[in-house]
Short mmCIF file of C-alpha atoms in Angstrom, two decimals:
data_model
loop_
_atom_site.label_atom_id
_atom_site.label_comp_id
_atom_site.label_asym_id
_atom_site.label_seq_id
_atom_site.Cartn_x
_atom_site.Cartn_y
_atom_site.Cartn_z
CA MET A 69 88.77 -35.75 34.24
CA LYS A 70 88.08 -38.94 35.87
CA LYS A 71 84.44 -39.63 36.43
CA ASN A 72 84.68 -42.36 38.55
CA ILE A 73 88.09 -41.14 40.85
CA THR A 74 88.11 -42.73 44.36
CA ILE A 75 88.80 -41.53 47.74
CA LYS A 76 92.28 -43.32 47.78
CA GLU A 77 93.39 -41.53 44.35
CA VAL A 78 92.17 -38.38 45.74
CA ALA A 79 94.84 -39.20 48.79
CA LYS A 80 97.38 -40.26 46.63
CA LEU A 81 96.94 -36.53 44.45
CA SER A 82 97.00 -34.44 47.67
CA GLY A 83 99.86 -36.32 49.74
CA TYR A 84 97.14 -36.79 52.87
CA SER A 85 95.85 -40.12 54.10
CA THR A 86 92.14 -41.34 53.39
CA GLN A 87 90.85 -40.48 56.90
CA THR A 88 92.21 -36.79 56.19
CA ILE A 89 90.31 -36.83 53.29
CA SER A 90 87.34 -37.94 54.91
CA ARG A 91 87.34 -35.39 57.65
CA VAL A 92 87.64 -32.64 55.40
CA ILE A 93 84.36 -33.94 53.20
CA ASN A 94 82.75 -34.22 56.39
CA LYS A 95 83.62 -30.54 57.77
CA ASP A 96 85.75 -31.40 60.60
CA LEU A 97 86.85 -28.09 61.58
CA LYS A 98 90.09 -29.33 63.54
CA VAL A 99 91.45 -29.66 60.16
CA LYS A 100 94.20 -26.98 59.59
CA THR A 101 93.08 -24.32 56.96
CA GLU A 102 95.96 -24.73 54.66
CA THR A 103 95.06 -28.75 54.51
CA ARG A 104 91.56 -27.96 53.93
CA GLU A 105 92.13 -25.66 50.93
CA LYS A 106 94.62 -28.13 49.04
CA ILE A 107 92.39 -30.95 49.57
CA LEU A 108 89.38 -28.91 48.54
CA ARG A 109 90.67 -27.98 45.22
CA ILE A 110 92.05 -31.33 44.17
CA ILE A 111 88.57 -32.72 45.06
CA GLU A 112 87.27 -29.99 42.80
CA GLU A 113 89.92 -30.15 40.13
CA CYS A 114 89.15 -34.02 40.20
CA GLY A 115 85.40 -34.08 40.54
CA TYR A 116 85.12 -36.30 43.00
CA LYS A 117 82.03 -36.48 44.34
CA PRO A 118 80.42 -39.26 46.14
CA ASN A 119 76.74 -39.84 46.41
CA PHE A 120 76.54 -39.05 49.94
CA TYR A 121 78.55 -35.91 49.63
CA ALA A 122 76.69 -34.74 47.00
CA LYS A 123 73.56 -34.94 48.73
CA SER A 124 75.49 -33.31 51.62
CA LEU A 125 76.31 -30.36 49.53
CA VAL A 126 72.59 -29.54 49.15
CA SER A 127 71.61 -29.40 52.47
CA LYS A 128 74.93 -28.89 54.05
CA LYS A 129 74.69 -26.78 57.56
CA ASN A 130 78.54 -26.26 57.50
CA LYS A 131 79.55 -22.82 55.80
CA ASN A 132 82.83 -21.39 54.53
CA ILE A 133 83.77 -17.49 54.19
CA LEU A 134 86.49 -16.93 51.61
CA ILE A 135 88.74 -14.01 52.44
CA LEU A 136 90.36 -12.62 49.04
CA LEU A 137 93.67 -10.89 49.05
CA LYS A 138 95.17 -9.41 46.11
CA ARG A 139 98.81 -8.15 46.17
CA LYS A 140 100.78 -6.43 43.62
CA SER A 141 104.05 -8.65 42.50
CA GLY A 142 106.90 -8.18 44.75
CA HIS A 143 104.67 -6.34 47.41
CA LYS A 144 104.99 -8.08 50.89
CA ALA A 145 101.83 -8.65 52.79
CA THR A 146 101.48 -5.76 54.78
CA ILE A 147 101.28 -5.92 58.81
CA TRP A 148 97.85 -4.33 59.36
CA THR A 149 96.43 -6.65 56.83
CA SER A 150 97.37 -9.61 58.38
CA THR A 151 96.39 -7.81 62.20
CA LEU A 152 92.65 -7.48 60.69
CA VAL A 153 92.48 -11.03 58.90
CA ASN A 154 93.35 -12.57 62.50
CA GLU A 155 90.68 -10.23 64.09
CA ILE A 156 88.16 -11.31 61.76
CA ILE A 157 89.31 -14.63 62.24
CA LEU A 158 89.42 -14.52 66.00
CA LYS A 159 85.69 -12.59 65.88
CA ASN A 160 84.33 -16.05 64.37
CA THR A 161 82.64 -17.74 67.37
CA ARG A 162 80.85 -20.26 65.44
CA SER A 163 81.33 -23.67 64.95
CA ASP A 164 79.09 -23.76 61.72
CA ILE A 165 81.45 -21.34 60.13
CA SER A 166 84.88 -21.74 58.29
CA ILE A 167 87.21 -18.89 57.36
CA LEU A 168 89.51 -19.53 54.85
CA VAL A 169 92.31 -16.89 53.21
CA GLU A 170 93.45 -17.02 49.89
CA GLN A 171 95.80 -14.45 47.88
CA TYR A 172 97.05 -14.02 44.61
CA TYR A 173 98.89 -11.52 42.33
CA LYS A 174 97.34 -11.61 38.93
CA ASP A 175 94.04 -12.13 37.43
CA GLU A 176 95.17 -15.09 35.70
CA GLU A 177 95.77 -17.05 38.92
CA LEU A 178 92.11 -16.74 39.71
CA GLU A 179 91.46 -19.64 37.24
CA LYS A 180 93.48 -21.95 39.85
CA SER A 181 91.86 -20.01 43.13
CA LEU A 182 89.41 -22.16 45.29
CA LEU A 183 87.03 -19.12 44.31
CA SER A 184 86.97 -20.69 40.71
CA LYS A 185 87.96 -24.33 41.56
CA ALA A 186 85.55 -24.98 44.41
CA SER A 187 83.35 -22.26 44.09
CA THR A 188 80.45 -24.78 45.51
CA PHE A 189 82.07 -24.61 48.87
CA ILE A 190 82.16 -21.11 49.18
CA ASP A 191 79.01 -19.66 50.77
CA GLY A 192 80.37 -15.94 51.11
CA ALA A 193 83.44 -13.65 50.71
CA ILE A 194 85.11 -10.84 51.69
CA ILE A 195 87.09 -8.74 49.44
CA PHE A 196 90.46 -7.13 50.10
CA TYR A 197 92.27 -4.41 47.80
CA GLU A 198 89.34 -4.14 45.18
CA GLU A 199 90.21 -2.59 41.97
CA LYS A 200 88.15 -1.21 39.11
CA ASP A 201 86.14 -3.97 37.10
CA ASP A 202 87.29 -6.63 39.91
CA GLU A 203 87.72 -10.08 38.29
CA ARG A 204 86.89 -11.65 41.98
CA ILE A 205 83.88 -9.49 42.17
CA LYS A 206 82.46 -11.12 38.75
CA LEU A 207 83.20 -14.38 39.66
CA LEU A 208 81.02 -14.00 43.08
CA GLU A 209 78.41 -12.17 41.07
CA LYS A 210 78.36 -15.14 38.66
CA ASN A 211 78.07 -17.88 41.15
CA ASN A 212 75.71 -15.87 43.37
CA ILE A 213 77.91 -15.76 46.07
CA PRO A 214 77.31 -12.65 48.76
CA PHE A 215 80.30 -10.50 49.39
CA ILE A 216 81.30 -7.69 51.05
CA ILE A 217 84.58 -5.51 50.78
CA PHE A 218 86.80 -3.72 53.33
CA GLY A 219 87.48 -0.58 52.24
CA LYS A 220 85.38 1.81 49.94
CA SER A 221 83.93 0.47 46.45
CA TYR A 222 84.24 2.03 43.26
CA ASP A 223 80.69 0.78 42.87
CA LYS A 224 77.99 2.40 45.15
CA LYS A 225 75.78 -0.42 45.29
CA ASN A 226 78.54 -2.98 46.85
CA ILE A 227 78.21 -3.01 50.76
CA TYR A 228 81.50 -2.38 52.40
CA VAL A 229 82.88 -1.54 55.91
CA ALA A 230 85.84 0.62 56.02
CA ASN A 231 87.86 3.22 58.30
CA ASP A 232 86.26 6.67 58.59
CA ASP A 233 89.11 7.96 56.15
CA PHE A 234 88.22 11.11 55.38
CA ASN A 235 87.58 12.02 58.73
CA SER A 236 90.82 10.39 59.96
CA CYS A 237 93.01 12.58 57.57
CA TYR A 238 91.24 15.74 58.29
CA LYS A 239 91.57 15.43 61.86
CA ALA A 240 95.38 14.41 61.64
CA THR A 241 96.32 17.19 59.29
CA LYS A 242 94.57 19.78 61.44
CA TYR A 243 96.45 18.84 64.43
CA ILE A 244 99.75 19.14 62.20
CA ILE A 245 98.90 22.60 61.10
CA GLU A 246 98.06 24.05 64.15
CA ASN A 247 100.72 22.52 65.96
CA ILE A 248 103.84 22.12 63.94
CA GLY A 249 103.40 23.88 60.67
CA GLU A 250 101.52 24.02 56.86
CA LYS A 251 104.32 22.61 54.94
CA ILE A 252 103.41 18.75 54.60
CA VAL A 253 104.61 16.07 52.38
CA PHE A 254 101.73 13.41 52.43
CA ILE A 255 102.84 10.06 50.98
CA THR A 256 100.50 7.48 50.09
CA GLY A 257 100.08 4.03 47.49
CA GLU A 258 97.64 3.23 44.55
CA SER A 259 94.84 5.54 43.87
CA LEU A 260 92.10 3.43 45.73
CA PRO A 261 88.91 4.82 46.84
CA MET A 262 90.04 4.92 50.28
CA ASN A 263 93.51 6.82 49.65
CA GLU A 264 91.47 9.58 47.78
CA GLN A 265 88.97 9.99 50.72
CA ARG A 266 92.20 10.58 52.62
CA ILE A 267 93.61 13.43 50.66
CA GLU A 268 90.26 14.82 50.45
CA GLY A 269 90.07 14.69 54.04
CA ILE A 270 93.67 16.60 54.28
CA ILE A 271 92.63 19.21 51.83
CA LYS A 272 89.41 20.07 53.76
CA ALA A 273 91.74 20.96 56.96
CA TYR A 274 93.98 23.11 54.70
CA THR A 275 91.00 24.99 53.75
CA GLU A 276 89.02 25.43 56.67
CA VAL A 277 92.08 26.40 58.73
CA ASN A 278 92.94 29.20 55.82
CA SER A 279 96.28 27.48 55.11
CA ASP A 280 97.94 27.91 51.76
CA ILE A 281 97.49 24.37 49.72
CA GLN A 282 100.70 25.29 47.76
CA GLU A 283 102.45 24.14 51.14
CA LEU A 284 100.82 20.50 50.78
CA LYS A 285 103.08 18.19 48.66
CA ILE A 286 101.69 14.39 47.61
CA GLU A 287 103.61 11.38 46.93
CA ARG A 288 101.67 9.02 45.06
CA PHE A 289 101.94 5.32 44.16
CA ILE A 290 104.92 4.66 46.75
CA ASN A 291 104.42 1.29 48.14
CA THR A 292 108.07 -0.29 48.63
CA SER A 293 110.86 0.41 51.18
CA SER A 294 113.18 1.34 48.40
CA GLU A 295 110.45 3.87 47.16
CA ILE A 296 110.19 5.31 50.52
CA LYS A 297 114.15 5.31 50.77
CA GLU A 298 114.11 7.40 47.43
CA ILE A 299 111.60 9.98 48.70
CA ALA A 300 113.59 10.67 51.94
CA LYS A 301 116.57 11.41 49.54
CA LYS A 302 114.41 13.64 47.45
CA TYR A 303 113.54 15.73 50.51
CA ILE A 304 116.66 16.22 52.57
CA TYR A 305 117.62 19.42 51.24
CA ASN A 306 113.99 20.77 51.17
CA LEU A 307 112.56 19.15 54.33
CA PRO A 308 108.89 19.61 55.14
CA GLU A 309 107.64 20.38 58.69
CA CYS A 310 105.90 17.20 58.46
CA PHE A 311 105.96 14.06 56.69
CA PHE A 312 102.59 12.49 56.92
CA VAL A 313 102.72 8.87 55.71
CA ASN A 314 99.80 6.60 54.88
CA GLY A 315 100.95 3.47 56.70
CA ASP A 316 103.13 2.80 59.63
CA GLU A 317 105.50 0.42 57.95
CA LYS A 318 106.38 3.05 55.59
CA ALA A 319 106.63 5.81 58.40
CA ILE A 320 109.23 3.35 60.14
CA VAL A 321 111.61 2.83 56.92
CA LEU A 322 111.12 6.86 56.02
CA ILE A 323 112.25 7.71 59.96
CA ARG A 324 115.05 4.86 59.99
CA GLU A 325 116.43 6.29 56.33
CA LEU A 326 116.35 10.04 57.50
CA PHE A 327 118.45 9.17 60.51
CA ASN A 328 120.69 7.41 58.30
CA ASN A 329 121.15 10.73 56.24
CA GLY A 330 121.68 12.92 59.44
CA ILE A 331 118.03 13.91 59.92
CA LYS A 332 116.90 13.56 63.35
CA VAL A 333 112.88 12.87 64.10
CA PRO A 334 111.04 15.19 65.80
CA ASN A 335 113.99 17.62 66.05
CA ASP A 336 114.06 18.39 62.47
CA VAL A 337 110.81 17.08 60.88
CA ALA A 338 108.16 15.50 62.39
CA VAL A 339 106.36 12.17 61.10
CA MET A 340 102.85 11.18 61.36
CA GLY A 341 101.90 7.38 60.54
CA PHE A 342 98.57 5.67 59.73
CA ASP A 343 97.57 2.31 61.08
CA ASN A 344 98.84 2.18 64.61
CA LEU A 345 100.47 -1.06 64.58
CA PRO A 346 101.78 -2.56 67.69
CA VAL A 347 105.00 -2.07 66.83
CA SER A 348 104.37 1.98 66.40
CA GLU A 349 104.56 2.58 69.89
CA TYR A 350 107.96 1.18 70.37
CA THR A 351 110.17 2.50 67.65
CA ILE A 352 112.44 5.23 68.75
CA PRO A 353 111.24 7.70 68.76
CA SER A 354 107.45 6.17 68.99
CA LEU A 355 105.18 6.87 66.19
CA SER A 356 102.25 9.23 66.32
CA THR A 357 99.81 7.75 63.93
CA ILE A 358 95.71 7.22 63.18
CA SER A 359 94.61 4.28 65.18
CA LEU A 360 92.37 1.73 63.48
CA ASN A 361 89.52 0.24 65.40
CA TYR A 362 90.71 -3.30 64.23
CA LYS A 363 88.21 -5.15 66.31
CA LYS A 364 85.15 -3.23 65.30
CA LEU A 365 86.16 -3.57 61.80
CA ALA A 366 86.32 -7.26 62.02
CA GLU A 367 83.04 -7.73 63.99
CA SER A 368 81.25 -5.40 61.25
CA LEU A 369 82.66 -7.10 58.40
CA LEU A 370 82.10 -10.72 59.89
CA LYS A 371 78.45 -9.88 61.02
CA LYS A 372 77.52 -8.24 57.68
CA ILE A 373 78.62 -11.27 55.88
CA ILE A 374 77.12 -13.74 57.66
CA SER A 375 73.89 -11.94 57.67
CA LEU A 376 74.16 -11.52 53.83
CA MET A 377 74.61 -15.35 53.38
CA GLU A 378 72.08 -15.93 55.69
CA GLY A 379 69.80 -13.65 53.44
CA GLY A 380 69.45 -10.57 55.63
CA ASN A 381 70.05 -6.95 54.48
CA GLU A 382 72.95 -4.92 55.38
CA VAL A 383 74.09 -1.33 54.96
CA THR A 384 77.69 0.23 54.38
CA GLU A 385 79.49 0.96 57.37
CA GLU A 386 82.55 3.53 58.48
CA VAL A 387 84.36 3.03 61.61
CA GLU A 388 85.68 6.01 63.49
CA SER A 389 89.43 6.03 64.41
CA LYS A 390 91.55 7.99 66.78
CA LEU A 391 94.26 10.39 66.30
CA ILE A 392 97.49 8.83 68.57
CA ILE A 393 100.23 11.41 69.39
CA ARG A 394 103.51 10.26 70.46
CA GLU A 395 107.32 11.40 70.15
CA SER A 396 107.69 11.69 66.60
CA THR A 397 105.30 14.95 66.19
CA LYS A 398 106.21 16.33 69.59
CA LYS A 399 109.17 18.94 68.73
CA LEU A 400 107.19 22.23 70.03
CA LYS A 401 105.91 20.61 73.24
CA LYS A 402 108.78 19.87 75.70
CA ASN A 403 108.52 17.78 78.50
CA GLN A 404 105.92 15.58 77.61
CA GLY A 405 107.51 12.11 76.12
CA GLY A 406 106.36 8.86 77.62
CA LYS A 407 102.34 9.01 77.73
CA ASP A 408 100.28 8.74 74.56
CA GLU A 409 97.67 11.29 73.80
CA GLU A 410 94.76 10.45 72.15
CA ILE A 411 92.43 12.64 70.05
#
């Protein structure tokens, strides 16, 4: 590592001009996020810290919040994640705070991440897709960087902001049982705390209305389009009364695959989603779903992490959702197409 590297050498390594490097060093908010992240990483790797900049690190007024996304290899970014991240960025109205977004797939990649290479530039973090013994949290705690988690945490001491998953699925399941039937297939992904809460809400609904819990089938670890298609084929000759799908994107793929196999929604089987993505309103049939309050989730995540960065005390929060009834679950209700029902 060079001890006396110059700004020109940083410019050469990064492919940007010395003027751009200087703007990043001086926290110019007009520099694109992608450009800033690349330059900061190179600065950290090269050890470029001129005296005036080293001093600014001690008394810097601008702060950086890092949103950390971990994905499984081969899995595409979900629309709901992008929607929530965009809302967080839009909610940030403070000129002294910048928001950086970084995603990775394997823990080994953390060694090259901003969190590892440029931790001195990170003042707070928002964690998506927390795992047991999460390496990101270990790094944040090691560097004394405050953080907050989106979604329920494995560790009770961690502060998180989450959708009210239990009541969301309880309400949706109760609606399905009372209006459609008891035979439900719940399609979900990884064994995350939020997903387990959703399953508990479903089970409570069955118990409360004295329905036969044996009628409930749970399909776990279903994440990709190909896996959804396999589930559709599995139930073609033994249809439930409703597929309850943990994610609108998966629900849309399911409806398409059912249609390709001659099964019509909602005439032959109902489908309920989860997320209320903008596209869900325009599918054919339009998708009944659980509507997350993205604006409130984003507002709470941002407010709490800034408070923690400034030495405040915060508590966990769960944000209420709404049940949106559209055409995909209306097979028992005639002449009711067109308008959404909010429950």
